[in-house]
Amino acid sequence: MKIFLFGAGYSARAFARAIAPTAEFIGGTTRDGTKLATLDKEGIMPFLFHGTHASQEIADALETITHLVISTSPAKTGDPVIALFGETIRRAMPKLQWIGYLSTVGVYGNHAGAWVDETTPCSPVSTRSVERVDAEHSWQALADARGVPLAILRLSGIYGPGRNAFVNLTNGTARRLNKTGQVFNRIHVDDIAGALQFLSMHNQGGIFNITDDEPAPPQDVVAYAAELMGVEPPEESDFESAQLTPMARSFYGENKRVSNKRIKSLGFTFRYPDYGTAFAAMWRDGSWR
């Protein structure tokens, strides 16, 4: 298996760690030149990709790739990887067997707390989710033209080492916003890595919600982290009167419970099926840092 990661960020690097023992090669892109050495140390051959031009170095690397993972964000003008490397993927990747695309459960939009699954029509609310739907369609068209399976992984709120309520409580940025009836699903980054590993090793295509089993009010999650730490949680504050950035407020405009039954039906098991299991483990072993 030879893997290339467009956007070797938080989730893609977790996948690289998981798949490294069985991978012949892992390459990955970053926009930040200061991260090239870090990727190299992690066993990922680093490439710079700003999304503005196609480098011959990347095109050459793609010639032998069997599995492609896309973790870059689309733009108003479309998906930058397709724009710059679409023809390379169509015509100059003879070994390609599978494509994985990391999307978001934001594509479903707002369902007033009701359950959604992969058959639920997309009705995105935010601009970034509209762009994700367009990107999903573009990648599906490219995969169909290329004749390879595409797995679209729709991710819920990502947490893990360095990104979690323990960190926010420690640095004083944790908040407990209360909006009546509001719930969110979450996903530990190791389960994103595990799902990518599972789907790529089976060359499995389709749309999959990669999310936990327990949609929960965000203020409860912070309270549980504080309980494990033995500290007082911040006071609850009312969402309507809270000072929030437009982006932060927009997240609360979508309220739904997301089902993960489809990937489970294939035999995949989540390591952290709920935030309680994950937080207890992270606090116990110190992996929250």
mmCIF file of C-alpha atoms in Angstrom:
data_model
loop_
_atom_site.group_PDB
_atom_site.id
_atom_site.type_symbol
_atom_site.label_atom_id
_atom_site.label_comp_id
_atom_site.label_asym_id
_atom_site.label_seq_id
_atom_site.Cartn_x
_atom_site.Cartn_y
_atom_site.Cartn_z
ATOM 1 C CA MET A 1 0.000 0.000 0.000
ATOM 2 C CA LYS A 2 1.433 3.372 -1.059
ATOM 3 C CA ILE A 3 -0.473 6.301 0.414
ATOM 4 C CA PHE A 4 -0.619 10.008 -0.381
ATOM 5 C CA LEU A 5 -2.296 12.510 1.939
ATOM 6 C CA PHE A 6 -3.452 15.813 0.479
ATOM 7 C CA GLY A 7 -3.539 17.843 3.693
ATOM 8 C CA ALA A 8 -1.401 16.005 6.256
ATOM 9 C CA GLY A 9 -3.084 17.660 9.227
ATOM 10 C CA TYR A 10 -4.430 16.423 12.555
ATOM 11 C CA SER A 11 -6.658 13.595 11.273
ATOM 12 C CA ALA A 12 -4.537 12.501 8.311
ATOM 13 C CA ARG A 13 -1.420 12.273 10.480
ATOM 14 C CA ALA A 14 -3.292 10.061 12.958
ATOM 15 C CA PHE A 15 -4.164 7.784 10.021
ATOM 16 C CA ALA A 16 -0.517 7.778 8.934
ATOM 17 C CA ARG A 17 0.535 6.600 12.400
ATOM 18 C CA ALA A 18 -2.069 3.831 12.329
ATOM 19 C CA ILE A 19 -1.259 2.570 8.831
ATOM 20 C CA ALA A 20 2.555 2.974 8.986
ATOM 21 C CA PRO A 21 3.332 -0.660 9.947
ATOM 22 C CA THR A 22 1.697 -1.963 6.749
ATOM 23 C CA ALA A 23 2.417 0.914 4.331
ATOM 24 C CA GLU A 24 5.292 0.835 1.858
ATOM 25 C CA PHE A 25 5.209 4.617 1.444
ATOM 26 C CA ILE A 26 3.346 7.587 2.923
ATOM 27 C CA GLY A 27 3.578 11.052 1.391
ATOM 28 C CA GLY A 28 1.683 14.130 2.519
ATOM 29 C CA THR A 29 1.252 17.825 1.841
ATOM 30 C CA THR A 30 1.323 20.873 4.061
ATOM 31 C CA ARG A 31 0.842 24.582 3.379
ATOM 32 C CA ASP A 32 3.374 25.446 6.087
ATOM 33 C CA GLY A 33 7.061 25.101 5.259
ATOM 34 C CA THR A 34 7.939 24.971 8.963
ATOM 35 C CA LYS A 35 6.051 21.644 9.236
ATOM 36 C CA LEU A 36 8.058 19.792 6.591
ATOM 37 C CA ALA A 37 10.601 18.499 9.116
ATOM 38 C CA THR A 38 7.834 17.389 11.503
ATOM 39 C CA LEU A 39 6.126 15.337 8.794
ATOM 40 C CA ASP A 40 9.452 13.796 7.843
ATOM 41 C CA LYS A 41 10.096 12.769 11.456
ATOM 42 C CA GLU A 42 6.663 11.127 11.549
ATOM 43 C CA GLY A 43 7.517 8.982 8.521
ATOM 44 C CA ILE A 44 5.563 11.080 6.008
ATOM 45 C CA MET A 45 7.500 12.272 2.953
ATOM 46 C CA PRO A 46 6.619 15.986 2.976
ATOM 47 C CA PHE A 47 5.504 18.130 0.041
ATOM 48 C CA LEU A 48 4.494 21.795 -0.012
ATOM 49 C CA PHE A 49 1.051 22.451 -1.493
ATOM 50 C CA HIS A 50 -0.561 25.876 -1.173
ATOM 51 C CA GLY A 51 -3.514 25.042 -3.393
ATOM 52 C CA THR A 52 -2.411 27.566 -6.008
ATOM 53 C CA HIS A 53 -0.242 25.554 -8.396
ATOM 54 C CA ALA A 54 0.534 21.922 -9.235
ATOM 55 C CA SER A 55 4.129 20.949 -8.540
ATOM 56 C CA GLN A 56 5.849 18.359 -10.721
ATOM 57 C CA GLU A 57 7.297 16.862 -7.538
ATOM 58 C CA ILE A 58 3.807 15.926 -6.314
ATOM 59 C CA ALA A 59 2.711 14.718 -9.761
ATOM 60 C CA ASP A 60 5.748 12.421 -9.899
ATOM 61 C CA ALA A 61 5.013 11.044 -6.414
ATOM 62 C CA LEU A 62 1.417 10.253 -7.402
ATOM 63 C CA GLU A 63 2.515 7.873 -10.190
ATOM 64 C CA THR A 64 3.031 4.951 -7.811
ATOM 65 C CA ILE A 65 0.301 5.740 -5.244
ATOM 66 C CA THR A 66 -2.361 3.101 -4.547
ATOM 67 C CA HIS A 67 -4.449 4.938 -1.916
ATOM 68 C CA LEU A 68 -5.272 8.646 -1.914
ATOM 69 C CA VAL A 69 -6.665 10.539 1.104
ATOM 70 C CA ILE A 70 -8.042 14.075 0.731
ATOM 71 C CA SER A 71 -8.123 16.174 3.897
ATOM 72 C CA THR A 72 -7.875 19.656 2.370
ATOM 73 C CA SER A 73 -10.685 22.196 2.584
ATOM 74 C CA PRO A 74 -12.565 23.244 -0.543
ATOM 75 C CA ALA A 75 -12.837 26.893 -1.523
ATOM 76 C CA LYS A 76 -15.524 29.014 -3.156
ATOM 77 C CA THR A 77 -13.891 28.174 -6.476
ATOM 78 C CA GLY A 78 -14.072 24.418 -5.817
ATOM 79 C CA ASP A 79 -11.709 21.741 -4.592
ATOM 80 C CA PRO A 80 -8.070 22.775 -5.080
ATOM 81 C CA VAL A 81 -6.798 19.195 -5.436
ATOM 82 C CA ILE A 82 -9.233 18.437 -8.251
ATOM 83 C CA ALA A 83 -8.509 21.800 -9.880
ATOM 84 C CA LEU A 84 -4.755 21.217 -9.929
ATOM 85 C CA PHE A 85 -4.337 17.430 -9.948
ATOM 86 C CA GLY A 86 -7.646 16.175 -11.381
ATOM 87 C CA GLU A 87 -6.070 15.285 -14.731
ATOM 88 C CA THR A 88 -3.121 13.601 -13.014
ATOM 89 C CA ILE A 89 -5.548 11.447 -11.000
ATOM 90 C CA ARG A 90 -7.536 10.610 -14.143
ATOM 91 C CA ARG A 91 -4.626 9.795 -16.426
ATOM 92 C CA ALA A 92 -1.329 9.422 -14.573
ATOM 93 C CA MET A 93 -2.035 7.274 -11.511
ATOM 94 C CA PRO A 94 -2.015 3.725 -12.962
ATOM 95 C CA LYS A 95 -1.761 2.023 -9.546
ATOM 96 C CA LEU A 96 -4.655 3.888 -7.884
ATOM 97 C CA GLN A 97 -7.089 1.556 -6.084
ATOM 98 C CA TRP A 98 -9.043 3.777 -3.666
ATOM 99 C CA ILE A 99 -9.777 7.387 -2.698
ATOM 100 C CA GLY A 100 -10.857 8.589 0.742
ATOM 101 C CA TYR A 101 -12.387 12.047 1.215
ATOM 102 C CA LEU A 102 -12.770 13.639 4.658
ATOM 103 C CA SER A 103 -15.992 15.655 4.779
ATOM 104 C CA THR A 104 -18.276 16.819 7.598
ATOM 105 C CA VAL A 105 -21.676 15.994 9.106
ATOM 106 C CA GLY A 106 -22.345 19.692 8.520
ATOM 107 C CA VAL A 107 -23.568 18.720 5.027
ATOM 108 C CA TYR A 108 -26.846 17.527 6.591
ATOM 109 C CA GLY A 109 -27.674 20.972 7.951
ATOM 110 C CA ASN A 110 -30.091 21.498 10.837
ATOM 111 C CA HIS A 111 -32.603 18.794 11.846
ATOM 112 C CA ALA A 112 -33.829 20.243 15.154
ATOM 113 C CA GLY A 113 -32.279 17.401 17.147
ATOM 114 C CA ALA A 114 -33.660 14.561 14.988
ATOM 115 C CA TRP A 115 -31.573 11.580 13.875
ATOM 116 C CA VAL A 116 -29.861 11.600 10.469
ATOM 117 C CA ASP A 117 -28.022 8.877 8.571
ATOM 118 C CA GLU A 118 -26.254 8.582 5.214
ATOM 119 C CA THR A 119 -29.585 8.398 3.354
ATOM 120 C CA THR A 120 -30.654 11.805 4.730
ATOM 121 C CA PRO A 121 -30.593 14.420 1.935
ATOM 122 C CA CYS A 122 -27.945 17.115 2.296
ATOM 123 C CA SER A 123 -29.291 20.567 3.128
ATOM 124 C CA PRO A 124 -26.241 22.509 4.336
ATOM 125 C CA VAL A 125 -26.689 25.765 6.210
ATOM 126 C CA SER A 126 -23.202 27.286 6.340
ATOM 127 C CA THR A 127 -21.150 28.349 3.330
ATOM 128 C CA ARG A 128 -18.349 25.949 4.268
ATOM 129 C CA SER A 129 -20.808 23.021 4.312
ATOM 130 C CA VAL A 130 -22.251 24.047 0.928
ATOM 131 C CA GLU A 131 -18.683 23.931 -0.410
ATOM 132 C CA ARG A 132 -18.230 20.472 1.125
ATOM 133 C CA VAL A 133 -21.312 19.122 -0.661
ATOM 134 C CA ASP A 134 -19.986 20.477 -3.958
ATOM 135 C CA ALA A 135 -16.588 18.903 -3.250
ATOM 136 C CA GLU A 136 -18.175 15.533 -2.421
ATOM 137 C CA HIS A 137 -19.988 15.584 -5.778
ATOM 138 C CA SER A 138 -16.796 16.562 -7.628
ATOM 139 C CA TRP A 139 -14.806 13.750 -6.006
ATOM 140 C CA GLN A 140 -17.552 11.232 -6.745
ATOM 141 C CA ALA A 141 -17.573 12.272 -10.407
ATOM 142 C CA LEU A 142 -13.788 11.960 -10.589
ATOM 143 C CA ALA A 143 -13.769 8.546 -8.851
ATOM 144 C CA ASP A 144 -16.510 7.304 -11.195
ATOM 145 C CA ALA A 145 -14.582 8.534 -14.238
ATOM 146 C CA ARG A 146 -11.442 6.881 -12.901
ATOM 147 C CA GLY A 147 -13.248 3.648 -12.001
ATOM 148 C CA VAL A 148 -12.077 3.462 -8.381
ATOM 149 C CA PRO A 149 -14.103 3.358 -5.138
ATOM 150 C CA LEU A 150 -14.513 6.609 -3.205
ATOM 151 C CA ALA A 151 -15.164 6.575 0.537
ATOM 152 C CA ILE A 152 -16.652 9.819 1.831
ATOM 153 C CA LEU A 153 -16.139 10.064 5.591
ATOM 154 C CA ARG A 154 -18.495 12.601 7.154
ATOM 155 C CA LEU A 155 -16.888 13.586 10.444
ATOM 156 C CA SER A 156 -18.483 15.059 13.540
ATOM 157 C CA GLY A 157 -16.660 17.327 16.040
ATOM 158 C CA ILE A 158 -13.054 16.119 16.237
ATOM 159 C CA TYR A 159 -11.161 15.819 19.509
ATOM 160 C CA GLY A 160 -8.087 13.983 20.761
ATOM 161 C CA PRO A 161 -4.582 14.731 22.066
ATOM 162 C CA GLY A 162 -4.118 18.488 22.415
ATOM 163 C CA ARG A 163 -7.689 19.255 21.305
ATOM 164 C CA ASN A 164 -10.234 18.585 24.022
ATOM 165 C CA ALA A 165 -12.091 19.945 27.048
ATOM 166 C CA PHE A 166 -9.178 19.130 29.395
ATOM 167 C CA VAL A 167 -6.930 21.449 27.379
ATOM 168 C CA ASN A 168 -9.589 24.176 27.364
ATOM 169 C CA LEU A 169 -10.115 23.873 31.122
ATOM 170 C CA THR A 170 -6.362 24.005 31.705
ATOM 171 C CA ASN A 171 -5.810 27.134 29.609
ATOM 172 C CA GLY A 172 -8.976 28.877 30.808
ATOM 173 C CA THR A 173 -10.855 28.911 27.482
ATOM 174 C CA ALA A 174 -13.546 26.334 28.373
ATOM 175 C CA ARG A 175 -17.144 27.577 28.263
ATOM 176 C CA ARG A 176 -20.448 25.945 29.122
ATOM 177 C CA LEU A 177 -22.950 27.448 26.722
ATOM 178 C CA ASN A 178 -26.504 26.311 27.231
ATOM 179 C CA LYS A 179 -28.852 26.317 24.268
ATOM 180 C CA THR A 180 -32.073 24.440 25.007
ATOM 181 C CA GLY A 181 -32.194 21.063 23.251
ATOM 182 C CA GLN A 182 -28.803 21.495 21.546
ATOM 183 C CA VAL A 183 -26.704 18.353 21.037
ATOM 184 C CA PHE A 184 -23.571 17.531 19.063
ATOM 185 C CA ASN A 185 -21.880 14.295 18.092
ATOM 186 C CA ARG A 186 -18.113 13.964 18.471
ATOM 187 C CA ILE A 187 -15.344 11.692 17.225
ATOM 188 C CA HIS A 188 -11.920 10.865 18.661
ATOM 189 C CA VAL A 189 -9.160 11.320 16.084
ATOM 190 C CA ASP A 190 -8.028 7.715 16.626
ATOM 191 C CA ASP A 191 -11.429 6.527 15.417
ATOM 192 C CA ILE A 192 -11.088 8.649 12.270
ATOM 193 C CA ALA A 193 -7.706 6.979 11.738
ATOM 194 C CA GLY A 194 -9.219 3.558 12.408
ATOM 195 C CA ALA A 195 -12.101 4.129 9.988
ATOM 196 C CA LEU A 196 -9.713 5.295 7.243
ATOM 197 C CA GLN A 197 -7.517 2.252 7.861
ATOM 198 C CA PHE A 198 -10.517 -0.103 7.758
ATOM 199 C CA LEU A 199 -12.013 1.377 4.585
ATOM 200 C CA SER A 200 -8.697 1.731 2.730
ATOM 201 C CA MET A 201 -7.564 -1.824 3.506
ATOM 202 C CA HIS A 202 -10.871 -3.148 2.137
ATOM 203 C CA ASN A 203 -10.945 -0.677 -0.793
ATOM 204 C CA GLN A 204 -14.472 0.105 0.398
ATOM 205 C CA GLY A 205 -16.434 2.920 -1.212
ATOM 206 C CA GLY A 206 -19.582 4.709 -0.042
ATOM 207 C CA ILE A 207 -20.668 7.459 2.340
ATOM 208 C CA PHE A 208 -20.006 6.876 6.036
ATOM 209 C CA ASN A 209 -20.776 8.931 9.138
ATOM 210 C CA ILE A 210 -17.706 8.708 11.360
ATOM 211 C CA THR A 211 -19.153 9.747 14.675
ATOM 212 C CA ASP A 212 -19.741 8.503 18.198
ATOM 213 C CA ASP A 213 -22.858 6.861 19.651
ATOM 214 C CA GLU A 214 -23.755 9.641 22.076
ATOM 215 C CA PRO A 215 -24.913 13.027 20.809
ATOM 216 C CA ALA A 216 -24.782 15.206 23.916
ATOM 217 C CA PRO A 217 -25.160 18.812 25.101
ATOM 218 C CA PRO A 218 -21.746 20.523 24.892
ATOM 219 C CA GLN A 219 -21.970 21.900 28.444
ATOM 220 C CA ASP A 220 -22.249 18.333 29.800
ATOM 221 C CA VAL A 221 -19.001 17.350 28.105
ATOM 222 C CA VAL A 222 -17.102 20.207 29.763
ATOM 223 C CA ALA A 223 -18.656 19.343 33.125
ATOM 224 C CA TYR A 224 -17.546 15.714 32.830
ATOM 225 C CA ALA A 225 -13.974 16.734 31.953
ATOM 226 C CA ALA A 226 -13.909 19.046 34.983
ATOM 227 C CA GLU A 227 -15.198 16.218 37.204
ATOM 228 C CA LEU A 228 -12.363 13.935 36.043
ATOM 229 C CA MET A 229 -9.823 16.708 36.665
ATOM 230 C CA GLY A 230 -11.252 17.453 40.097
ATOM 231 C CA VAL A 231 -11.832 21.125 39.285
ATOM 232 C CA GLU A 232 -14.895 23.354 39.296
ATOM 233 C CA PRO A 233 -16.462 23.646 35.845
ATOM 234 C CA PRO A 234 -17.161 27.129 34.508
ATOM 235 C CA GLU A 235 -20.642 28.472 35.171
ATOM 236 C CA GLU A 236 -23.211 27.795 32.486
ATOM 237 C CA SER A 237 -23.998 30.806 30.334
ATOM 238 C CA ASP A 238 -26.951 31.422 28.045
ATOM 239 C CA PHE A 239 -26.188 30.939 24.375
ATOM 240 C CA GLU A 240 -28.412 33.780 23.206
ATOM 241 C CA SER A 241 -26.594 36.438 25.241
ATOM 242 C CA ALA A 242 -23.068 35.000 24.910
ATOM 243 C CA GLN A 243 -20.346 36.914 23.065
ATOM 244 C CA LEU A 244 -19.400 34.593 20.179
ATOM 245 C CA THR A 245 -17.667 34.893 16.839
ATOM 246 C CA PRO A 246 -19.975 34.452 13.831
ATOM 247 C CA MET A 247 -18.332 31.075 13.097
ATOM 248 C CA ALA A 248 -18.774 29.826 16.685
ATOM 249 C CA ARG A 249 -22.415 30.938 16.654
ATOM 250 C CA SER A 250 -23.003 29.230 13.303
ATOM 251 C CA PHE A 251 -22.083 25.821 14.768
ATOM 252 C CA TYR A 252 -25.053 26.125 17.120
ATOM 253 C CA GLY A 253 -27.342 26.712 14.155
ATOM 254 C CA GLU A 254 -27.160 22.983 13.384
ATOM 255 C CA ASN A 255 -28.753 20.549 15.821
ATOM 256 C CA LYS A 256 -28.931 16.853 14.964
ATOM 257 C CA ARG A 257 -28.170 13.334 16.144
ATOM 258 C CA VAL A 258 -25.956 11.449 13.693
ATOM 259 C CA SER A 259 -26.102 7.666 13.223
ATOM 260 C CA ASN A 260 -22.955 5.608 12.562
ATOM 261 C CA LYS A 261 -24.717 2.302 11.840
ATOM 262 C CA ARG A 262 -23.535 1.992 8.238
ATOM 263 C CA ILE A 263 -19.813 1.571 8.941
ATOM 264 C CA LYS A 264 -20.593 -0.677 11.927
ATOM 265 C CA SER A 265 -22.630 -2.925 9.619
ATOM 266 C CA LEU A 266 -19.413 -3.626 7.692
ATOM 267 C CA GLY A 267 -17.715 -4.860 10.855
ATOM 268 C CA PHE A 268 -15.948 -1.720 12.053
ATOM 269 C CA THR A 269 -15.759 -1.181 15.820
ATOM 270 C CA PHE A 270 -15.200 2.255 17.355
ATOM 271 C CA ARG A 271 -12.478 2.386 20.004
ATOM 272 C CA TYR A 272 -14.246 5.282 21.732
ATOM 273 C CA PRO A 273 -18.014 4.900 21.194
ATOM 274 C CA ASP A 274 -18.823 7.851 23.481
ATOM 275 C CA TYR A 275 -17.069 10.836 25.034
ATOM 276 C CA GLY A 276 -17.255 9.316 28.526
ATOM 277 C CA THR A 277 -15.173 6.293 27.510
ATOM 278 C CA ALA A 278 -12.696 8.480 25.644
ATOM 279 C CA PHE A 279 -12.295 11.133 28.333
ATOM 280 C CA ALA A 280 -11.809 8.555 31.092
ATOM 281 C CA ALA A 281 -9.073 6.865 29.030
ATOM 282 C CA MET A 282 -7.413 10.152 28.037
ATOM 283 C CA TRP A 283 -7.316 11.394 31.630
ATOM 284 C CA ARG A 284 -6.070 8.044 32.942
ATOM 285 C CA ASP A 285 -3.193 7.694 30.464
ATOM 286 C CA GLY A 286 -2.391 11.374 29.960
ATOM 287 C CA SER A 287 -3.055 11.244 26.211
ATOM 288 C CA TRP A 288 -5.200 14.395 26.417
ATOM 289 C CA ARG A 289 -2.069 16.574 26.336
#
